[in-house]
């Protein structure tokens, strides 16, 4: 077990952080129903009580904000059982047990939820032991910063990494700070499908990814089994190589269908989506998204990703607003290889399909100018042990007022996403982990990039001219939605999933009121609506200014068993439950938005 987990203080800090997040997010999703304790005016922080079966109660200070969300004051929560005195609420496992009926979990489901929340706290305790200051994180290399990021704020079972043991986390989780060497395999062409951008061949890709000496060594190993020209090569995550390839593909390894070539010389660093890794030995080499699953991935993604990327880039290059004015950056998937298990592939409907594929993605470093830095959107709300945040550090360094800095980011983020949504009928899945803010050396925002997008693309359920540029096979795999549902690609992951947290943070740190914050957001969206009257009807069909919108509920989805315990769950739209007030519609009379 990791030494970090022997530190009671780190465990308590981590447990307290997760407990307070659970109280806020599960109240927002309607799973918890706190009632006010005091008579403070609406919109202010006030005391709330959550009553649970068995004479158990939790009290905490919080206020409600945009999308009827809850912002819980860190360290304010206490738990009281019966007539016993209240104690600090620092153990989310206890909260899960206390609230099991409200959460609708029992038996194996309860055991699973407890295992997941324990793993989340363990990962957070490890992270806190080496948590950098916000100032240091704000200038840290993008590929190293992921190891220090706090849990994603919406899903409270955030770092469960199903299938990982404590030793696996110590080796492969980003917060471990460890580099990883990928294991390469050769697979007979009969069982492997390769897809790449039109100008990229297998030979060019391998020349980019492997030195000549290593390619020669691998060729010799393949030659011992068969003709090297009959095989394709792919990198495999070492966890997958041990846990899946060594078992499910044992027959293929024994018969030469699959050949273990050994580890790469390059070292990689995992991102928060643990299966995606960046090359830290040769940063200009591709990022690699590997399989990391016992159930089997959607192998369609490995061979449609490059086609989706190529199509989107054709659209982007022809649009001067996206490509020149905003310089919106698509870090595309340039190649993919999927392996078809000869025995298990026909049983895919039983969860026994392909469990081996890889996608190569353009590296971020190749897109940065000398005076530019990249900061993950997931890093912006990071708060260090002294209470400072990355977003506050960037604003202070920029020399701009907080309002000016935020307005610039809102424009760089929302205008391109609205352009894609309304003009081209393309909904991304732009969550905190796949959005990147590119700033200059002073922390002033320049542009926005998005990665890991190809598997989350959703199209409008109409025939738009730009769809004719998409090949039939790829287009058939992209889901279609009416305009109002397509707009959930903004509401769920961006406005509710990120900006509502920023609004609370900046109100406290800079005095930028929540009402002013959301007025800036509304101004950007309204400006887009006014700038192109030709698109007004489609914009209105998206119902972005509707009084109420559907509430995204990833935790309800997860606890109901329809979500995924994988870190990559953000690639799909969230489930929804009920409706909430829409901060884009109009200001809140109480000033919450």
XYZ file of C-alpha atoms in Angstrom:
593
model
C 0.000 0.000 0.000
C 1.170 3.531 -0.750
C 2.906 5.388 2.084
C 0.514 8.297 1.514
C -2.398 6.218 2.808
C -0.579 5.788 6.137
C -0.946 9.542 6.739
C -4.101 10.103 8.838
C -4.103 13.855 8.160
C -4.059 13.363 4.377
C -6.816 10.756 4.633
C -8.995 13.073 6.749
C -8.444 16.031 4.406
C -9.306 13.874 1.411
C -12.345 12.391 3.139
C -13.599 15.825 4.155
C -13.199 17.159 0.602
C -15.133 14.251 -0.916
C -17.828 14.364 1.795
C -18.540 18.048 1.175
C -18.618 17.496 -2.590
C -21.092 14.654 -2.111
C -23.364 16.800 0.058
C -23.395 19.501 -2.612
C -23.711 17.420 -5.763
C -26.157 14.829 -4.444
C -28.349 17.661 -3.147
C -28.158 19.309 -6.576
C -29.258 16.062 -8.225
C -32.230 15.738 -5.860
C -30.973 12.609 -4.126
C -30.580 14.584 -0.885
C -33.212 17.050 0.353
C -31.680 19.390 2.945
C -33.886 21.915 4.736
C -32.810 25.336 6.058
C -31.999 25.624 9.742
C -31.734 29.393 10.105
C -33.554 32.411 8.725
C -30.795 33.909 6.587
C -32.041 35.519 3.401
C -32.065 33.402 0.208
C -28.826 33.659 -1.739
C -26.665 33.921 1.376
C -24.713 31.125 3.003
C -26.930 29.545 5.630
C -27.148 26.386 7.704
C -28.916 23.336 6.290
C -29.880 19.999 7.805
C -30.053 16.669 6.005
C -32.094 14.142 7.983
C -31.472 10.472 7.273
C -32.909 7.213 8.665
C -31.709 5.941 12.021
C -31.821 9.368 13.683
C -28.774 10.461 11.722
C -28.442 14.056 10.621
C -25.882 16.162 8.774
C -25.642 19.943 9.110
C -23.592 22.177 6.832
C -23.363 25.715 5.532
C -24.198 26.252 1.887
C -25.975 28.420 -0.617
C -27.666 27.682 -3.890
C -26.480 29.022 -7.230
C -26.939 28.644 -10.968
C -28.844 25.572 -12.150
C -30.199 25.293 -8.572
C -26.825 23.891 -7.542
C -25.348 23.822 -4.039
C -22.064 25.349 -2.897
C -21.080 23.806 0.452
C -18.581 25.604 2.697
C -15.487 23.423 3.127
C -15.152 22.009 6.635
C -18.619 23.129 7.715
C -20.361 19.741 7.751
C -21.022 17.804 10.943
C -22.725 14.471 11.594
C -24.948 13.709 14.558
C -26.194 10.215 15.427
C -29.090 10.164 17.866
C -28.368 12.186 20.994
C -24.582 12.020 20.588
C -22.729 15.308 20.088
C -21.993 16.308 16.470
C -18.617 15.396 14.987
C -16.886 16.691 11.817
C -18.167 14.921 8.711
C -14.935 13.589 7.237
C -15.780 10.086 6.036
C -17.836 9.816 2.825
C -18.118 6.067 3.337
C -20.182 6.724 6.448
C -22.327 9.173 4.477
C -22.994 6.513 1.816
C -24.066 3.998 4.468
C -26.224 6.574 6.285
C -27.882 7.648 3.019
C -28.173 4.251 1.348
C -31.974 4.384 1.146
C -31.952 7.910 -0.324
C -29.314 6.797 -2.825
C -31.239 3.646 -3.689
C -28.316 1.298 -3.035
C -28.250 -1.956 -1.093
C -26.466 -5.281 -1.084
C -23.911 -5.597 -3.904
C -24.733 -2.106 -5.171
C -23.966 -0.621 -1.764
C -20.743 -2.617 -1.560
C -19.754 -1.348 -4.988
C -20.511 2.269 -4.070
C -18.418 1.941 -0.903
C -15.524 0.446 -2.841
C -15.693 3.289 -5.350
C -15.827 6.094 -2.814
C -12.984 4.498 -0.830
C -10.848 4.348 -3.967
C -11.692 7.989 -4.693
C -10.588 9.099 -1.217
C -7.420 7.000 -1.442
C -6.470 8.658 -4.737
C -7.213 12.087 -3.315
C -5.123 11.390 -0.191
C -2.198 10.447 -2.419
C -2.623 13.644 -4.432
C -2.755 15.868 -1.354
C 0.592 14.593 -0.078
C 2.379 16.325 -2.964
C -0.155 19.016 -3.842
C 1.679 21.992 -5.418
C 0.755 25.598 -4.861
C -1.700 27.110 -7.311
C 1.049 29.405 -8.555
C 3.308 26.446 -9.343
C 0.531 24.434 -10.975
C -0.469 27.385 -13.166
C 2.920 27.253 -14.963
C 3.530 23.495 -14.778
C 4.029 21.474 -17.949
C 0.594 20.435 -19.182
C 1.487 16.746 -19.356
C 2.661 16.708 -15.735
C -0.073 18.854 -14.197
C -2.783 16.182 -14.528
C -1.196 14.229 -11.699
C -2.020 17.042 -9.283
C -5.607 17.834 -10.195
C -8.365 17.573 -7.617
C -11.349 15.309 -8.246
C -13.688 16.321 -11.032
C -16.432 18.290 -9.252
C -19.598 16.695 -10.661
C -19.195 12.885 -10.479
C -18.406 12.164 -6.821
C -17.141 8.655 -7.616
C -14.404 10.250 -9.648
C -11.201 8.252 -9.360
C -12.470 4.736 -8.874
C -10.560 3.199 -11.804
C -12.437 -0.074 -11.791
C -10.091 -3.038 -11.841
C -7.087 -1.182 -10.420
C -5.518 -2.464 -7.215
C -3.603 -0.239 -4.790
C -0.394 -1.354 -6.511
C -1.877 -0.524 -9.913
C -2.749 2.984 -8.750
C 0.783 3.439 -7.441
C 2.144 2.458 -10.859
C -0.350 3.900 -13.337
C -2.461 6.676 -11.784
C -1.466 10.262 -12.681
C -1.207 11.309 -9.031
C 1.503 8.676 -8.505
C 3.873 10.844 -10.551
C 5.283 7.731 -12.242
C 6.244 7.356 -15.872
C 4.964 4.406 -17.879
C 6.553 2.376 -20.659
C 4.010 1.000 -23.107
C 4.222 -2.628 -24.218
C 4.204 -3.161 -27.978
C 2.574 -6.114 -29.699
C 2.352 -7.321 -33.267
C -0.977 -8.730 -34.414
C -1.685 -10.620 -37.611
C -3.304 -8.369 -40.208
C -6.241 -10.728 -40.518
C -7.355 -9.665 -37.055
C -6.420 -5.960 -37.040
C -7.929 -2.943 -38.719
C -5.903 0.232 -39.222
C -7.372 3.622 -40.100
C -5.497 6.893 -40.526
C -5.715 10.347 -41.999
C -5.250 10.198 -45.758
C -1.640 11.376 -45.726
C -0.537 9.029 -42.941
C 0.506 5.410 -43.546
C 1.395 2.708 -41.037
C 5.053 3.020 -41.977
C 5.111 6.792 -41.479
C 3.346 6.478 -38.156
C 5.761 3.850 -36.835
C 8.691 5.930 -38.048
C 7.323 8.822 -36.000
C 6.704 6.730 -32.896
C 9.744 4.412 -32.749
C 13.438 4.949 -33.329
C 15.083 2.987 -36.154
C 16.972 0.782 -33.708
C 13.841 -0.231 -31.866
C 11.945 -0.849 -35.103
C 14.756 -3.172 -36.159
C 14.589 -5.057 -32.834
C 10.840 -5.480 -33.109
C 11.142 -6.698 -36.707
C 13.550 -9.427 -35.602
C 11.080 -10.587 -32.936
C 8.232 -10.776 -35.423
C 10.454 -12.640 -37.887
C 10.860 -15.422 -35.349
C 7.130 -16.122 -35.689
C 6.271 -15.219 -39.270
C 6.612 -12.761 -42.140
C 6.822 -9.222 -40.631
C 4.746 -7.830 -43.497
C 1.821 -9.941 -42.290
C 1.635 -8.055 -38.971
C 0.533 -4.681 -37.662
C 2.062 -3.151 -34.528
C 0.381 -1.378 -31.639
C 1.288 -0.109 -28.158
C -0.651 -1.520 -25.202
C -1.018 -0.164 -21.692
C 1.026 -2.392 -19.340
C -2.039 -3.002 -17.145
C -3.997 -4.216 -20.151
C -1.060 -6.322 -21.290
C -0.951 -8.145 -17.965
C -4.633 -8.302 -17.047
C -6.298 -8.831 -20.431
C -3.809 -9.745 -23.155
C -2.089 -12.334 -20.961
C -5.401 -14.083 -20.281
C -7.978 -13.489 -23.009
C -5.346 -13.591 -25.739
C -3.278 -16.464 -24.336
C -4.203 -18.687 -27.274
C -3.288 -16.003 -29.801
C 0.060 -15.454 -28.063
C 0.749 -19.190 -28.123
C -0.080 -19.565 -31.838
C 1.647 -16.426 -33.118
C -1.476 -14.457 -33.971
C -0.225 -11.981 -31.371
C 3.465 -11.380 -30.648
C 4.818 -9.622 -27.540
C 7.515 -7.221 -28.791
C 8.446 -5.778 -25.410
C 8.400 -2.277 -23.896
C 9.024 0.967 -25.714
C 12.063 3.041 -24.817
C 9.979 6.181 -24.492
C 8.325 7.071 -21.206
C 4.739 8.280 -20.984
C 2.732 10.151 -18.358
C -0.964 9.367 -17.854
C -3.623 12.061 -18.002
C -6.690 12.116 -15.751
C -8.399 9.819 -18.219
C -5.927 7.156 -17.202
C -5.811 5.348 -20.520
C -4.613 8.468 -22.379
C -0.889 9.068 -22.136
C 1.530 11.738 -23.349
C 5.080 11.017 -24.437
C 7.380 12.814 -21.986
C 10.589 11.457 -23.522
C 9.687 12.853 -26.969
C 6.854 15.369 -26.397
C 6.409 15.969 -30.145
C 5.422 12.341 -30.623
C 1.733 11.491 -30.535
C -0.417 11.160 -27.449
C -1.706 7.605 -27.182
C -5.146 6.534 -26.069
C -4.968 2.872 -25.110
C -7.580 0.373 -24.063
C -7.981 0.118 -20.307
C -11.053 -2.013 -19.789
C -12.143 -5.482 -18.860
C -15.417 -5.133 -20.733
C -14.173 -4.166 -24.134
C -14.237 -0.732 -25.779
C -16.273 0.487 -28.667
C -13.686 -0.515 -31.241
C -15.588 1.531 -33.825
C -13.946 4.591 -32.249
C -10.451 3.433 -33.204
C -11.249 3.410 -36.905
C -13.780 6.265 -37.059
C -11.796 8.767 -34.974
C -9.392 9.712 -37.791
C -12.288 10.107 -40.243
C -14.243 12.305 -37.803
C -11.123 14.402 -37.198
C -10.429 14.804 -40.912
C -14.019 15.905 -41.549
C -14.093 18.417 -38.696
C -10.775 19.906 -39.805
C -12.081 20.397 -43.339
C -15.003 22.313 -41.894
C -12.777 24.316 -39.553
C -10.233 25.239 -42.241
C -12.996 26.642 -44.442
C -14.383 28.820 -41.632
C -12.329 31.965 -41.042
C -14.049 32.740 -37.728
C -12.996 29.399 -36.260
C -9.608 28.995 -37.899
C -8.330 32.580 -38.039
C -10.262 34.864 -35.709
C -10.560 32.440 -32.779
C -7.906 29.890 -33.808
C -9.976 27.157 -32.206
C -7.706 24.133 -31.946
C -8.745 20.556 -32.694
C -6.181 18.103 -31.329
C -7.328 15.365 -33.617
C -7.067 11.619 -33.722
C -4.797 10.845 -36.651
C -4.735 7.041 -36.598
C -6.346 4.076 -34.910
C -5.902 0.326 -34.782
C -8.445 -2.138 -33.424
C -7.839 -5.840 -32.800
C -10.570 -8.408 -33.321
C -10.307 -11.346 -30.958
C -10.969 -14.370 -33.202
C -13.010 -16.204 -30.558
C -14.652 -13.428 -28.551
C -15.528 -10.858 -31.215
C -18.742 -12.646 -32.274
C -19.835 -12.503 -28.604
C -19.638 -8.719 -28.348
C -23.295 -8.446 -27.357
C -22.407 -10.411 -24.204
C -19.662 -7.981 -23.198
C -16.889 -10.220 -24.537
C -15.887 -8.245 -27.599
C -12.661 -6.523 -28.529
C -10.537 -5.477 -25.577
C -7.532 -4.226 -27.490
C -7.224 -1.071 -29.558
C -5.263 2.173 -29.709
C -5.724 5.690 -31.026
C -2.935 8.157 -31.789
C -3.697 11.836 -31.213
C -1.887 15.031 -32.151
C 0.254 16.249 -29.226
C -0.533 19.598 -27.654
C 3.065 20.765 -27.445
C 3.340 20.849 -31.229
C 0.612 23.515 -31.338
C 2.085 25.953 -28.802
C 4.089 29.040 -29.676
C 7.259 29.754 -27.721
C 5.542 32.239 -25.400
C 2.399 30.154 -24.823
C 1.396 27.843 -21.998
C -1.426 25.320 -21.862
C -3.681 24.894 -18.834
C -6.351 22.218 -18.568
C -9.800 23.615 -17.824
C -9.904 21.002 -15.057
C -6.934 22.788 -13.441
C -8.546 26.243 -13.337
C -10.671 25.683 -10.181
C -7.794 23.873 -8.420
C -7.444 25.182 -4.855
C -4.179 24.580 -3.003
C -3.714 23.958 0.707
C -3.375 27.709 1.326
C -6.710 28.420 -0.353
C -5.335 29.918 -3.587
C -6.685 28.845 -6.981
C -5.121 28.502 -10.424
C -7.726 30.734 -12.043
C -6.986 33.447 -9.456
C -3.244 33.159 -10.090
C -3.733 33.560 -13.842
C -5.976 36.593 -13.365
C -3.528 38.280 -10.988
C -0.593 37.590 -13.280
C -2.434 38.940 -16.305
C -2.876 42.374 -14.762
C -6.471 42.400 -16.007
C -9.568 42.838 -13.847
C -11.305 39.533 -13.185
C -14.271 40.649 -15.272
C -12.092 41.331 -18.317
C -10.218 38.041 -17.991
C -13.432 36.017 -17.652
C -15.146 37.808 -20.514
C -12.205 36.940 -22.751
C -12.304 33.260 -21.774
C -16.074 33.075 -22.237
C -15.710 34.480 -25.735
C -12.840 32.140 -26.684
C -14.749 29.136 -25.364
C -18.417 29.746 -26.085
C -18.342 31.514 -29.446
C -16.536 28.650 -31.261
C -18.686 26.013 -29.542
C -21.834 27.932 -30.494
C -20.540 28.231 -34.067
C -20.062 24.473 -34.270
C -23.433 23.841 -32.660
C -25.624 26.268 -34.580
C -23.972 26.606 -37.995
C -22.630 23.080 -38.423
C -24.908 21.018 -36.160
C -21.960 19.556 -34.246
C -22.139 18.948 -30.520
C -18.830 18.191 -28.815
C -18.481 16.786 -25.309
C -16.387 19.689 -23.966
C -15.763 18.765 -20.339
C -12.992 20.025 -18.062
C -10.536 17.298 -18.936
C -10.585 17.657 -22.699
C -10.662 21.454 -22.912
C -7.398 23.368 -22.856
C -6.915 27.089 -22.251
C -3.861 28.476 -24.039
C -2.482 31.616 -22.405
C 0.511 33.855 -23.006
C 3.421 34.170 -20.589
C 1.436 36.693 -18.534
C -1.559 34.381 -18.155
C -3.732 36.276 -20.631
C -6.102 33.987 -22.585
C -5.317 33.531 -26.276
C -7.357 30.593 -27.548
C -8.967 27.279 -26.664
C -8.152 23.737 -27.762
C -10.155 20.538 -27.442
C -8.881 16.949 -27.447
C -10.478 13.501 -27.016
C -13.512 14.701 -28.916
C -14.106 12.219 -31.743
C -15.994 9.647 -29.674
C -18.331 12.248 -28.186
C -19.490 13.965 -31.382
C -23.273 14.218 -31.861
C -24.947 15.664 -34.960
C -28.190 17.511 -35.599
C -31.081 15.385 -36.855
C -31.267 17.402 -40.088
C -29.358 17.180 -43.374
C -26.864 20.032 -43.394
C -24.554 20.750 -46.331
C -21.417 20.064 -44.285
C -22.603 16.518 -43.525
C -22.110 15.653 -47.200
C -18.334 15.853 -46.579
C -18.562 12.990 -44.076
C -18.176 9.482 -45.455
C -21.211 7.213 -45.107
C -19.641 4.638 -42.790
C -18.440 7.210 -40.273
C -21.647 9.225 -40.476
C -23.686 6.135 -39.687
C -21.923 5.788 -36.334
C -22.545 9.372 -35.198
C -25.770 9.802 -33.218
C -28.342 12.428 -34.266
C -30.318 14.662 -31.903
C -32.879 17.463 -32.286
C -31.520 20.956 -31.697
C -32.683 21.319 -28.092
C -31.057 18.030 -27.079
C -27.906 18.812 -29.042
C -27.631 22.002 -26.962
C -27.125 19.791 -23.910
C -23.529 19.512 -25.122
C -23.179 23.057 -23.766
C -25.506 23.028 -20.775
C -24.350 19.807 -19.128
C -20.561 19.750 -19.476
C -19.782 23.478 -19.867
C -22.312 25.775 -18.224
C -23.427 23.475 -15.425
C -20.366 21.245 -15.399
C -17.763 24.014 -15.163
C -18.926 27.615 -15.141
C -21.252 27.256 -12.163
C -18.218 26.279 -10.057
C -16.192 29.218 -11.390
C -18.976 31.629 -10.461
C -18.883 30.577 -6.803
C -15.102 30.613 -6.687
C -14.640 34.061 -8.232
C -17.364 35.591 -6.107
C -15.376 34.603 -3.029
C -11.854 35.246 -4.320
C -12.331 38.410 -6.389
C -15.680 39.807 -5.443
C -16.912 39.242 -8.997
C -20.553 38.766 -8.127
C -22.365 35.738 -9.421
C -24.922 38.015 -11.038
C -22.202 39.863 -12.954
C -20.448 36.603 -13.869
C -23.564 35.171 -15.512
C -24.366 38.509 -17.148
C -21.016 38.211 -18.952
C -21.944 34.694 -20.120
C -25.374 35.837 -21.320
C -23.767 38.723 -23.206
C -21.507 36.371 -25.193
C -24.394 34.060 -26.093
C -26.686 36.963 -27.011
C -23.929 38.546 -29.093
C -23.584 35.332 -31.072
C -27.355 35.221 -31.658
C -27.377 38.808 -32.932
C -24.284 38.483 -35.137
C -25.795 36.033 -37.616
C -29.541 36.551 -38.246
C -29.400 33.808 -40.882
C -28.934 31.272 -38.092
C -31.507 32.765 -35.732
C -34.132 30.082 -36.304
C -31.710 27.228 -35.621
C -30.297 29.072 -32.611
C -33.796 29.477 -31.197
C -34.514 25.796 -31.809
C -31.642 25.042 -29.430
C -33.637 26.793 -26.673
C -30.503 28.215 -25.097
C -32.540 30.993 -23.463
C -35.351 28.742 -22.217
C -36.554 29.524 -18.658
C -35.755 26.000 -17.497
C -33.446 23.264 -18.757
C -32.910 19.615 -17.980
C -30.697 18.866 -15.010
C -27.642 16.714 -15.793
C -27.342 13.949 -13.192
C -24.184 11.851 -13.643
C -24.347 10.482 -10.098
C -27.956 9.322 -10.427
C -26.938 7.660 -13.673
C -23.992 5.984 -12.028
C -25.818 4.756 -8.940
C -28.624 3.394 -11.102
C -26.073 1.189 -12.828
C -26.292 2.879 -16.237
C -23.126 4.912 -15.816
C -19.539 3.756 -16.145
C -16.908 3.502 -13.466
C -14.264 4.336 -16.016
C -12.604 7.733 -16.035
C -13.636 8.048 -19.678
C -17.354 8.240 -18.812
C -17.281 11.929 -19.806
C -17.263 10.944 -23.465
C -21.056 10.630 -23.447
C -23.867 13.041 -22.636
C -25.183 12.767 -19.095
C -28.512 11.349 -18.076
C -31.053 13.931 -16.909
C -33.593 14.158 -14.110
C -36.039 16.985 -13.710
C -35.570 20.607 -14.706
C -33.733 23.558 -13.172
C -33.618 27.308 -13.684
C -31.552 28.396 -16.675
C -29.110 31.228 -15.853
C -29.015 32.211 -19.545
C -32.712 33.089 -19.480
C -32.645 36.052 -17.098
C -30.959 37.263 -13.887
C -31.988 35.747 -10.583
C -33.807 38.312 -8.378
C -31.813 37.053 -5.371
C -28.503 37.496 -7.211
C -27.510 33.826 -7.477
C -26.989 34.326 -11.236
